[in-house]
Short mmCIF file of N, CA and C in Angstrom, two decimals:
data_model
loop_
_atom_site.label_atom_id
_atom_site.label_comp_id
_atom_site.label_asym_id
_atom_site.label_seq_id
_atom_site.Cartn_x
_atom_site.Cartn_y
_atom_site.Cartn_z
N MET A 1 52.75 -102.79 60.92
CA MET A 1 53.35 -103.54 59.84
C MET A 1 54.75 -103.98 60.26
N SER A 2 55.15 -105.15 59.84
CA SER A 2 56.43 -105.73 60.21
C SER A 2 57.60 -104.94 59.65
N LYS A 3 58.68 -104.92 60.44
CA LYS A 3 59.93 -104.31 60.02
C LYS A 3 60.97 -105.42 59.94
N PHE A 4 61.74 -105.42 58.88
CA PHE A 4 62.81 -106.39 58.72
C PHE A 4 64.13 -105.62 58.69
N PHE A 5 64.94 -105.80 59.73
CA PHE A 5 66.16 -105.03 59.89
C PHE A 5 67.34 -105.65 59.15
N TYR A 6 68.26 -104.79 58.75
CA TYR A 6 69.48 -105.23 58.09
C TYR A 6 70.26 -106.10 59.08
N ASN A 7 70.67 -107.27 58.62
CA ASN A 7 71.37 -108.22 59.50
C ASN A 7 72.75 -108.60 58.98
N GLY A 8 73.31 -107.76 58.13
CA GLY A 8 74.64 -108.03 57.59
C GLY A 8 74.62 -108.73 56.24
N GLU A 9 73.43 -109.01 55.70
CA GLU A 9 73.32 -109.68 54.41
C GLU A 9 72.35 -108.93 53.50
N ASN A 10 72.59 -109.04 52.21
CA ASN A 10 71.69 -108.48 51.19
C ASN A 10 71.43 -106.99 51.37
N PHE A 11 72.49 -106.23 51.56
CA PHE A 11 72.37 -104.78 51.75
C PHE A 11 71.92 -104.08 50.47
N TRP A 12 72.49 -104.52 49.34
CA TRP A 12 72.26 -103.84 48.06
C TRP A 12 71.08 -104.44 47.33
N ASN A 13 70.22 -103.59 46.80
CA ASN A 13 69.12 -104.02 45.96
C ASN A 13 69.62 -104.20 44.53
N GLU A 14 70.30 -103.19 44.03
CA GLU A 14 70.92 -103.23 42.71
C GLU A 14 72.39 -102.93 42.90
N LYS A 15 73.23 -103.80 42.37
CA LYS A 15 74.67 -103.64 42.54
C LYS A 15 75.32 -103.07 41.30
N VAL A 16 76.45 -102.40 41.53
CA VAL A 16 77.35 -101.96 40.47
C VAL A 16 78.70 -102.61 40.78
N PRO A 17 79.67 -102.52 39.89
CA PRO A 17 80.97 -103.13 40.20
C PRO A 17 81.55 -102.58 41.50
N PRO A 18 82.29 -103.41 42.23
CA PRO A 18 82.86 -102.98 43.50
C PRO A 18 83.99 -101.97 43.32
N VAL A 19 84.32 -101.28 44.39
CA VAL A 19 85.42 -100.32 44.38
C VAL A 19 86.70 -101.06 44.78
N SER A 20 87.82 -100.55 44.31
CA SER A 20 89.11 -101.16 44.68
C SER A 20 89.66 -100.51 45.95
N VAL A 21 90.55 -101.22 46.61
CA VAL A 21 91.20 -100.69 47.80
C VAL A 21 91.98 -99.43 47.44
N GLU A 22 92.60 -99.42 46.26
CA GLU A 22 93.39 -98.26 45.82
C GLU A 22 92.51 -97.01 45.72
N VAL A 23 91.31 -97.15 45.21
CA VAL A 23 90.40 -96.00 45.09
C VAL A 23 89.98 -95.51 46.47
N ILE A 24 89.71 -96.44 47.38
CA ILE A 24 89.34 -96.06 48.76
C ILE A 24 90.47 -95.26 49.40
N VAL A 25 91.70 -95.77 49.30
CA VAL A 25 92.87 -95.11 49.90
C VAL A 25 93.07 -93.72 49.28
N LYS A 26 92.92 -93.61 47.97
CA LYS A 26 93.07 -92.32 47.29
C LYS A 26 92.04 -91.31 47.81
N ALA A 27 90.79 -91.74 47.94
CA ALA A 27 89.73 -90.84 48.44
C ALA A 27 90.01 -90.42 49.88
N GLU A 28 90.43 -91.37 50.71
CA GLU A 28 90.74 -91.03 52.11
C GLU A 28 91.88 -90.02 52.18
N LYS A 29 92.90 -90.18 51.36
CA LYS A 29 94.03 -89.23 51.36
C LYS A 29 93.57 -87.86 50.89
N MET A 30 92.75 -87.83 49.84
CA MET A 30 92.25 -86.54 49.33
C MET A 30 91.43 -85.80 50.39
N LEU A 31 90.62 -86.54 51.14
CA LEU A 31 89.75 -85.93 52.14
C LEU A 31 90.41 -85.77 53.51
N GLY A 32 91.52 -86.45 53.73
CA GLY A 32 92.20 -86.39 55.02
C GLY A 32 91.44 -87.10 56.13
N ILE A 33 90.73 -88.16 55.77
CA ILE A 33 89.92 -88.90 56.74
C ILE A 33 90.08 -90.40 56.52
N LYS A 34 89.50 -91.16 57.41
CA LYS A 34 89.43 -92.62 57.26
C LYS A 34 87.95 -92.99 57.26
N PHE A 35 87.53 -93.70 56.20
CA PHE A 35 86.15 -94.15 56.12
C PHE A 35 85.89 -95.25 57.14
N PRO A 36 84.66 -95.37 57.62
CA PRO A 36 84.33 -96.49 58.50
C PRO A 36 84.53 -97.82 57.76
N GLU A 37 85.06 -98.79 58.47
CA GLU A 37 85.32 -100.11 57.89
C GLU A 37 84.05 -100.72 57.29
N GLU A 38 82.91 -100.53 57.95
CA GLU A 38 81.65 -101.08 57.45
C GLU A 38 81.24 -100.45 56.12
N TYR A 39 81.52 -99.17 55.96
CA TYR A 39 81.22 -98.49 54.70
C TYR A 39 82.09 -99.04 53.57
N THR A 40 83.39 -99.15 53.82
CA THR A 40 84.28 -99.65 52.77
C THR A 40 83.99 -101.11 52.45
N SER A 41 83.59 -101.90 53.45
CA SER A 41 83.23 -103.30 53.18
C SER A 41 82.04 -103.38 52.24
N LEU A 42 81.06 -102.52 52.45
CA LEU A 42 79.89 -102.49 51.55
C LEU A 42 80.28 -102.04 50.15
N LEU A 43 81.21 -101.07 50.05
CA LEU A 43 81.64 -100.59 48.75
C LEU A 43 82.44 -101.65 48.00
N LYS A 44 83.07 -102.55 48.73
CA LYS A 44 83.81 -103.64 48.09
C LYS A 44 82.86 -104.69 47.51
N GLU A 45 81.58 -104.65 47.93
CA GLU A 45 80.54 -105.49 47.33
C GLU A 45 79.92 -104.78 46.12
N SER A 46 79.67 -103.48 46.29
CA SER A 46 79.06 -102.66 45.24
C SER A 46 79.44 -101.21 45.53
N ASN A 47 80.02 -100.53 44.55
CA ASN A 47 80.47 -99.15 44.75
C ASN A 47 79.29 -98.19 44.68
N GLY A 48 78.42 -98.30 45.67
CA GLY A 48 77.20 -97.50 45.71
C GLY A 48 76.06 -98.26 45.05
N GLY A 49 74.87 -97.69 45.11
CA GLY A 49 73.72 -98.32 44.49
C GLY A 49 72.47 -98.18 45.34
N THR A 50 71.42 -98.87 44.93
CA THR A 50 70.17 -98.81 45.67
C THR A 50 70.19 -99.84 46.80
N LEU A 51 69.46 -99.52 47.87
CA LEU A 51 69.49 -100.34 49.08
C LEU A 51 68.24 -101.19 49.23
N CYS A 52 68.40 -102.35 49.82
CA CYS A 52 67.24 -103.17 50.20
C CYS A 52 66.61 -102.63 51.48
N TYR A 53 67.45 -102.18 52.40
CA TYR A 53 67.00 -101.67 53.70
C TYR A 53 67.14 -100.16 53.68
N TYR A 54 66.06 -99.45 53.40
CA TYR A 54 66.21 -98.01 53.19
C TYR A 54 65.44 -97.13 54.15
N TYR A 55 64.64 -97.71 55.03
CA TYR A 55 64.01 -96.91 56.08
C TYR A 55 64.95 -96.81 57.27
N VAL A 56 64.82 -95.71 58.03
CA VAL A 56 65.66 -95.49 59.21
C VAL A 56 64.78 -95.58 60.45
N ASP A 57 65.10 -96.51 61.36
CA ASP A 57 64.30 -96.72 62.56
C ASP A 57 64.81 -95.84 63.70
N LYS A 58 64.44 -94.59 63.63
CA LYS A 58 64.79 -93.64 64.68
C LYS A 58 63.61 -92.70 64.78
N GLU A 59 63.23 -92.38 65.98
CA GLU A 59 62.06 -91.52 66.16
C GLU A 59 62.21 -90.26 65.33
N GLY A 60 61.19 -90.00 64.54
CA GLY A 60 61.19 -88.83 63.68
C GLY A 60 61.80 -89.08 62.30
N PHE A 61 62.37 -90.26 62.08
CA PHE A 61 63.03 -90.54 60.81
C PHE A 61 62.33 -91.60 59.99
N GLU A 62 61.34 -92.24 60.53
CA GLU A 62 60.74 -93.39 59.84
C GLU A 62 60.23 -93.04 58.45
N GLU A 63 59.79 -91.82 58.26
CA GLU A 63 59.30 -91.43 56.94
C GLU A 63 60.43 -91.05 55.99
N TYR A 64 61.62 -90.91 56.53
CA TYR A 64 62.76 -90.58 55.68
C TYR A 64 63.44 -91.86 55.24
N ARG A 65 63.86 -91.83 54.01
CA ARG A 65 64.47 -93.04 53.45
C ARG A 65 65.81 -92.68 52.84
N MET A 66 66.68 -93.65 52.87
CA MET A 66 67.95 -93.54 52.17
C MET A 66 67.92 -94.64 51.12
N GLN A 67 67.34 -94.36 49.97
CA GLN A 67 67.13 -95.40 48.97
C GLN A 67 68.40 -95.77 48.21
N GLU A 68 69.34 -94.85 48.17
CA GLU A 68 70.62 -95.10 47.50
C GLU A 68 71.74 -94.66 48.41
N MET A 69 72.90 -95.25 48.22
CA MET A 69 74.08 -94.80 48.95
C MET A 69 75.20 -94.60 47.94
N ALA A 70 75.87 -93.47 48.06
CA ALA A 70 76.92 -93.12 47.11
C ALA A 70 78.19 -93.91 47.38
N GLY A 71 78.86 -94.21 46.29
CA GLY A 71 80.17 -94.85 46.36
C GLY A 71 81.25 -93.82 46.09
N ILE A 72 82.40 -94.27 45.61
CA ILE A 72 83.53 -93.40 45.30
C ILE A 72 83.80 -93.51 43.80
N ASP A 73 83.66 -92.40 43.10
CA ASP A 73 83.84 -92.43 41.65
C ASP A 73 84.66 -91.22 41.21
N PHE A 74 85.89 -91.45 40.77
CA PHE A 74 86.74 -90.36 40.29
C PHE A 74 86.55 -90.11 38.80
N GLU A 75 86.01 -91.08 38.08
CA GLU A 75 85.89 -90.98 36.63
C GLU A 75 84.65 -90.21 36.18
N ASN A 76 83.57 -90.31 36.93
CA ASN A 76 82.32 -89.65 36.56
C ASN A 76 81.96 -88.62 37.63
N PRO A 77 82.10 -87.33 37.34
CA PRO A 77 81.83 -86.30 38.34
C PRO A 77 80.36 -86.21 38.76
N GLU A 78 79.48 -86.89 38.06
CA GLU A 78 78.05 -86.89 38.39
C GLU A 78 77.68 -87.98 39.38
N GLU A 79 78.63 -88.84 39.72
CA GLU A 79 78.36 -90.00 40.57
C GLU A 79 79.26 -89.97 41.81
N GLY A 80 78.84 -90.65 42.85
CA GLY A 80 79.68 -90.85 44.02
C GLY A 80 79.72 -89.68 44.98
N ILE A 81 80.49 -89.87 46.04
CA ILE A 81 80.54 -88.89 47.13
C ILE A 81 81.09 -87.54 46.70
N PHE A 82 81.95 -87.51 45.68
CA PHE A 82 82.52 -86.24 45.24
C PHE A 82 81.54 -85.43 44.38
N SER A 83 80.44 -86.03 43.96
CA SER A 83 79.45 -85.31 43.15
C SER A 83 78.66 -84.31 43.99
N PHE A 84 78.77 -84.38 45.31
CA PHE A 84 78.00 -83.49 46.19
C PHE A 84 78.77 -82.24 46.61
N CYS A 85 79.98 -82.05 46.11
CA CYS A 85 80.79 -80.89 46.53
C CYS A 85 80.07 -79.57 46.26
N ASP A 86 79.44 -79.45 45.10
CA ASP A 86 78.71 -78.21 44.78
C ASP A 86 77.51 -78.01 45.69
N ASP A 87 76.83 -79.11 46.04
CA ASP A 87 75.68 -79.01 46.95
C ASP A 87 76.12 -78.53 48.33
N ILE A 88 77.24 -79.04 48.79
CA ILE A 88 77.76 -78.63 50.11
C ILE A 88 77.99 -77.12 50.12
N LYS A 89 78.60 -76.60 49.06
CA LYS A 89 78.85 -75.15 48.98
C LYS A 89 77.56 -74.37 48.80
N GLU A 90 76.73 -74.82 47.86
CA GLU A 90 75.49 -74.09 47.56
C GLU A 90 74.58 -73.95 48.76
N TYR A 91 74.50 -74.99 49.58
CA TYR A 91 73.57 -74.97 50.71
C TYR A 91 74.28 -74.68 52.04
N SER A 92 75.53 -74.22 51.96
CA SER A 92 76.30 -73.82 53.15
C SER A 92 76.36 -74.92 54.20
N LEU A 93 76.56 -76.14 53.75
CA LEU A 93 76.74 -77.26 54.68
C LEU A 93 78.20 -77.32 55.09
N PRO A 94 78.51 -77.95 56.20
CA PRO A 94 79.91 -78.03 56.63
C PRO A 94 80.77 -78.77 55.60
N GLU A 95 81.95 -78.23 55.33
CA GLU A 95 82.85 -78.86 54.36
C GLU A 95 83.43 -80.17 54.87
N SER A 96 83.28 -80.44 56.15
CA SER A 96 83.86 -81.64 56.76
C SER A 96 82.94 -82.85 56.72
N ILE A 97 81.88 -82.77 55.92
CA ILE A 97 80.98 -83.93 55.83
C ILE A 97 81.22 -84.68 54.52
N VAL A 98 80.88 -85.95 54.54
CA VAL A 98 80.87 -86.78 53.32
C VAL A 98 79.43 -87.23 53.15
N ILE A 99 78.79 -86.72 52.11
CA ILE A 99 77.39 -87.04 51.88
C ILE A 99 77.26 -88.45 51.32
N LEU A 100 76.45 -89.26 51.98
CA LEU A 100 76.20 -90.63 51.55
C LEU A 100 74.98 -90.70 50.63
N ALA A 101 74.01 -89.84 50.88
CA ALA A 101 72.77 -89.85 50.09
C ALA A 101 72.15 -88.46 50.14
N TRP A 102 71.75 -87.96 48.97
CA TRP A 102 71.15 -86.64 48.85
C TRP A 102 69.74 -86.79 48.32
N GLU A 103 68.80 -86.16 48.97
CA GLU A 103 67.41 -86.18 48.53
C GLU A 103 67.09 -84.80 47.98
N THR A 104 66.58 -84.73 46.76
CA THR A 104 66.32 -83.44 46.12
C THR A 104 65.13 -82.72 46.73
N TYR A 105 64.06 -83.44 47.02
CA TYR A 105 62.91 -82.78 47.63
C TYR A 105 62.36 -83.64 48.75
N PRO A 106 62.33 -83.16 49.96
CA PRO A 106 62.92 -81.90 50.37
C PRO A 106 64.44 -82.03 50.39
N HIS A 107 65.15 -80.93 50.23
CA HIS A 107 66.60 -80.98 50.26
C HIS A 107 67.05 -81.51 51.62
N SER A 108 67.67 -82.66 51.57
CA SER A 108 68.14 -83.29 52.81
C SER A 108 69.21 -84.30 52.46
N CYS A 109 69.98 -84.70 53.45
CA CYS A 109 71.01 -85.70 53.18
C CYS A 109 71.42 -86.43 54.45
N PHE A 110 71.88 -87.65 54.24
CA PHE A 110 72.55 -88.41 55.27
C PHE A 110 74.04 -88.28 54.98
N ALA A 111 74.83 -88.06 56.02
CA ALA A 111 76.26 -87.83 55.81
C ALA A 111 77.09 -88.37 56.96
N LEU A 112 78.35 -88.60 56.66
CA LEU A 112 79.34 -88.88 57.69
C LEU A 112 79.88 -87.53 58.11
N ASP A 113 79.88 -87.23 59.41
CA ASP A 113 80.28 -85.90 59.89
C ASP A 113 81.67 -85.96 60.53
N TYR A 114 82.65 -85.46 59.79
CA TYR A 114 84.04 -85.46 60.26
C TYR A 114 84.42 -84.13 60.90
N THR A 115 83.46 -83.36 61.36
CA THR A 115 83.72 -82.05 61.95
C THR A 115 84.68 -82.13 63.13
N HIS A 116 84.53 -83.13 63.97
CA HIS A 116 85.35 -83.24 65.19
C HIS A 116 86.25 -84.47 65.20
N CYS A 117 86.46 -85.10 64.05
CA CYS A 117 87.27 -86.32 64.01
C CYS A 117 87.78 -86.56 62.60
N THR A 118 88.68 -87.52 62.47
CA THR A 118 89.16 -87.93 61.14
C THR A 118 88.83 -89.40 60.88
N GLU A 119 88.26 -90.08 61.87
CA GLU A 119 87.79 -91.45 61.68
C GLU A 119 86.65 -91.74 62.65
N ASN A 120 85.89 -92.80 62.36
CA ASN A 120 84.71 -93.19 63.15
C ASN A 120 83.73 -92.03 63.36
N PRO A 121 83.29 -91.39 62.28
CA PRO A 121 82.39 -90.25 62.42
C PRO A 121 80.95 -90.69 62.71
N PRO A 122 80.19 -89.79 63.31
CA PRO A 122 78.75 -90.08 63.46
C PRO A 122 78.05 -89.94 62.11
N VAL A 123 76.90 -90.56 61.98
CA VAL A 123 76.05 -90.37 60.80
C VAL A 123 75.03 -89.31 61.19
N VAL A 124 74.93 -88.29 60.36
CA VAL A 124 74.04 -87.18 60.64
C VAL A 124 73.04 -87.02 59.50
N TYR A 125 71.98 -86.29 59.79
CA TYR A 125 70.95 -85.98 58.81
C TYR A 125 70.78 -84.47 58.78
N PHE A 126 70.98 -83.87 57.61
CA PHE A 126 70.74 -82.45 57.42
C PHE A 126 69.41 -82.30 56.69
N TYR A 127 68.60 -81.35 57.13
CA TYR A 127 67.31 -81.13 56.49
C TYR A 127 66.99 -79.64 56.49
N GLU A 128 66.20 -79.26 55.50
CA GLU A 128 65.83 -77.85 55.38
C GLU A 128 64.98 -77.43 56.55
N ASN A 129 65.30 -76.25 57.04
CA ASN A 129 64.53 -75.64 58.10
C ASN A 129 64.22 -74.24 57.58
N TYR A 130 62.96 -73.92 57.38
CA TYR A 130 62.59 -72.67 56.72
C TYR A 130 62.34 -71.54 57.71
N PRO A 131 63.37 -70.81 58.07
CA PRO A 131 63.14 -69.63 58.91
C PRO A 131 62.65 -68.48 58.03
N GLU A 132 62.41 -67.35 58.64
CA GLU A 132 61.90 -66.22 57.86
C GLU A 132 62.90 -65.71 56.84
N GLU A 133 64.18 -65.75 57.18
CA GLU A 133 65.19 -65.22 56.27
C GLU A 133 66.07 -66.35 55.75
N GLY A 134 65.89 -66.75 54.51
CA GLY A 134 66.75 -67.73 53.87
C GLY A 134 66.51 -69.15 54.34
N ILE A 135 67.18 -70.07 53.68
CA ILE A 135 67.07 -71.49 54.04
C ILE A 135 68.25 -71.87 54.93
N VAL A 136 67.94 -72.42 56.05
CA VAL A 136 68.97 -72.88 56.96
C VAL A 136 68.76 -74.38 57.15
N TYR A 137 69.86 -75.08 57.20
CA TYR A 137 69.77 -76.53 57.41
C TYR A 137 69.97 -76.86 58.87
N SER A 138 69.14 -77.74 59.36
CA SER A 138 69.29 -78.24 60.72
C SER A 138 69.98 -79.60 60.63
N LYS A 139 70.69 -79.96 61.68
CA LYS A 139 71.42 -81.22 61.72
C LYS A 139 70.96 -82.05 62.91
N THR A 140 70.77 -83.33 62.67
CA THR A 140 70.44 -84.27 63.72
C THR A 140 71.41 -85.43 63.65
N ILE A 141 71.92 -85.84 64.79
CA ILE A 141 72.77 -87.03 64.82
C ILE A 141 71.86 -88.24 64.79
N VAL A 142 72.05 -89.08 63.78
CA VAL A 142 71.22 -90.27 63.62
C VAL A 142 71.82 -91.44 64.38
N ALA A 143 73.13 -91.60 64.30
CA ALA A 143 73.82 -92.69 64.99
C ALA A 143 75.25 -92.26 65.30
N PRO A 144 75.82 -92.73 66.40
CA PRO A 144 77.18 -92.31 66.77
C PRO A 144 78.26 -92.86 65.83
N THR A 145 77.95 -93.94 65.11
CA THR A 145 78.90 -94.52 64.16
C THR A 145 78.13 -95.08 62.97
N PHE A 146 78.84 -95.35 61.89
CA PHE A 146 78.21 -95.97 60.73
C PHE A 146 77.73 -97.38 61.07
N LYS A 147 78.50 -98.07 61.89
CA LYS A 147 78.11 -99.43 62.31
C LYS A 147 76.76 -99.39 63.02
N GLU A 148 76.56 -98.44 63.90
CA GLU A 148 75.28 -98.30 64.61
C GLU A 148 74.17 -97.85 63.67
N PHE A 149 74.52 -97.04 62.69
CA PHE A 149 73.54 -96.60 61.69
C PHE A 149 72.99 -97.79 60.91
N LEU A 150 73.85 -98.72 60.54
CA LEU A 150 73.40 -99.90 59.79
C LEU A 150 72.34 -100.68 60.56
N LYS A 151 72.44 -100.69 61.88
CA LYS A 151 71.47 -101.41 62.72
C LYS A 151 70.09 -100.76 62.69
N LEU A 152 70.02 -99.50 62.27
CA LEU A 152 68.75 -98.77 62.22
C LEU A 152 68.01 -98.96 60.90
N LEU A 153 68.68 -99.52 59.90
CA LEU A 153 68.06 -99.65 58.58
C LEU A 153 67.15 -100.87 58.51
N PHE A 154 65.98 -100.68 57.89
CA PHE A 154 65.02 -101.77 57.75
C PHE A 154 64.19 -101.58 56.50
N TYR A 155 63.45 -102.60 56.15
CA TYR A 155 62.45 -102.48 55.08
C TYR A 155 61.14 -103.05 55.59
N ARG A 156 60.09 -102.65 54.92
CA ARG A 156 58.75 -103.16 55.21
C ARG A 156 58.22 -103.78 53.93
N PRO A 157 57.59 -104.93 54.01
CA PRO A 157 56.97 -105.48 52.80
C PRO A 157 55.80 -104.58 52.39
N LEU A 158 55.52 -104.58 51.10
CA LEU A 158 54.42 -103.75 50.61
C LEU A 158 53.08 -104.18 51.18
N LEU A 159 52.90 -105.48 51.35
CA LEU A 159 51.67 -106.01 51.94
C LEU A 159 52.02 -106.81 53.18
N PRO A 160 51.20 -106.73 54.21
CA PRO A 160 51.43 -107.60 55.36
C PRO A 160 51.30 -109.06 54.92
N PRO A 161 52.09 -109.97 55.50
CA PRO A 161 52.02 -111.38 55.10
C PRO A 161 50.60 -111.94 55.12
N SER A 162 49.74 -111.47 56.02
CA SER A 162 48.37 -111.99 56.10
C SER A 162 47.53 -111.60 54.87
N GLN A 163 47.95 -110.55 54.14
CA GLN A 163 47.20 -110.12 52.96
C GLN A 163 47.71 -110.76 51.67
N LEU A 164 48.81 -111.48 51.76
CA LEU A 164 49.31 -112.15 50.57
C LEU A 164 48.42 -113.33 50.25
N LYS A 165 48.08 -113.47 49.00
CA LYS A 165 47.19 -114.56 48.60
C LYS A 165 47.97 -115.58 47.78
N THR A 166 47.62 -116.80 47.95
CA THR A 166 48.23 -117.85 47.17
C THR A 166 47.78 -117.73 45.73
N SER A 167 48.70 -117.90 44.82
CA SER A 167 48.32 -117.81 43.41
C SER A 167 47.46 -119.01 43.04
N TRP A 168 46.65 -118.87 42.00
CA TRP A 168 45.78 -119.94 41.56
C TRP A 168 46.60 -121.17 41.21
N LYS A 169 47.74 -120.95 40.57
CA LYS A 169 48.59 -122.06 40.14
C LYS A 169 49.08 -122.88 41.34
N ARG A 170 49.53 -122.19 42.40
CA ARG A 170 50.01 -122.88 43.59
C ARG A 170 48.89 -123.58 44.32
N ALA A 171 47.74 -122.90 44.41
CA ALA A 171 46.62 -123.46 45.17
C ALA A 171 46.06 -124.71 44.47
N ASN A 172 46.18 -124.79 43.18
CA ASN A 172 45.61 -125.89 42.41
C ASN A 172 46.68 -126.81 41.81
N LYS A 173 47.83 -126.81 42.43
CA LYS A 173 48.94 -127.62 41.95
C LYS A 173 48.59 -129.11 42.10
N THR A 174 48.78 -129.84 41.04
CA THR A 174 48.55 -131.30 41.10
C THR A 174 49.89 -132.00 40.94
N GLU A 175 50.01 -133.11 41.60
CA GLU A 175 51.30 -133.84 41.55
C GLU A 175 51.19 -135.08 40.76
#
């Protein structure tokens, strides 16, 4: 089936109001990091939301999707990147990550990993790994930068173009 990769346009499926530069700067100061320019550019279009390109083209990741991406929201503690603080603690994830998307089942997330840097972090994927004693999360580096991560995102049409049928109205259109 065909894959259509993100090409810098139409990233968001459903948009919300954009984030301001002031909010971005405030979040960066609070976290002591610098967000990737590509991430902040997308947030200036829509401060989070659902994605058009939500599959990840990396071996072993094709079945994993990032259907939504979190924005920055100081007003609503249930929304945005700061809403995941309790999850980070509860699941013993590194405090130096910024979760972009959290999947409830299975517990997994895509995140910016600032463990060894304060800017240009890699995008990582944490997923449950069920050992005999307790739940441990494994980490995989998905892309060395957010910019490279965007190149991995794609969507697939629900039906292959060859299976699409012309509607009766179009097929019988008279002029």
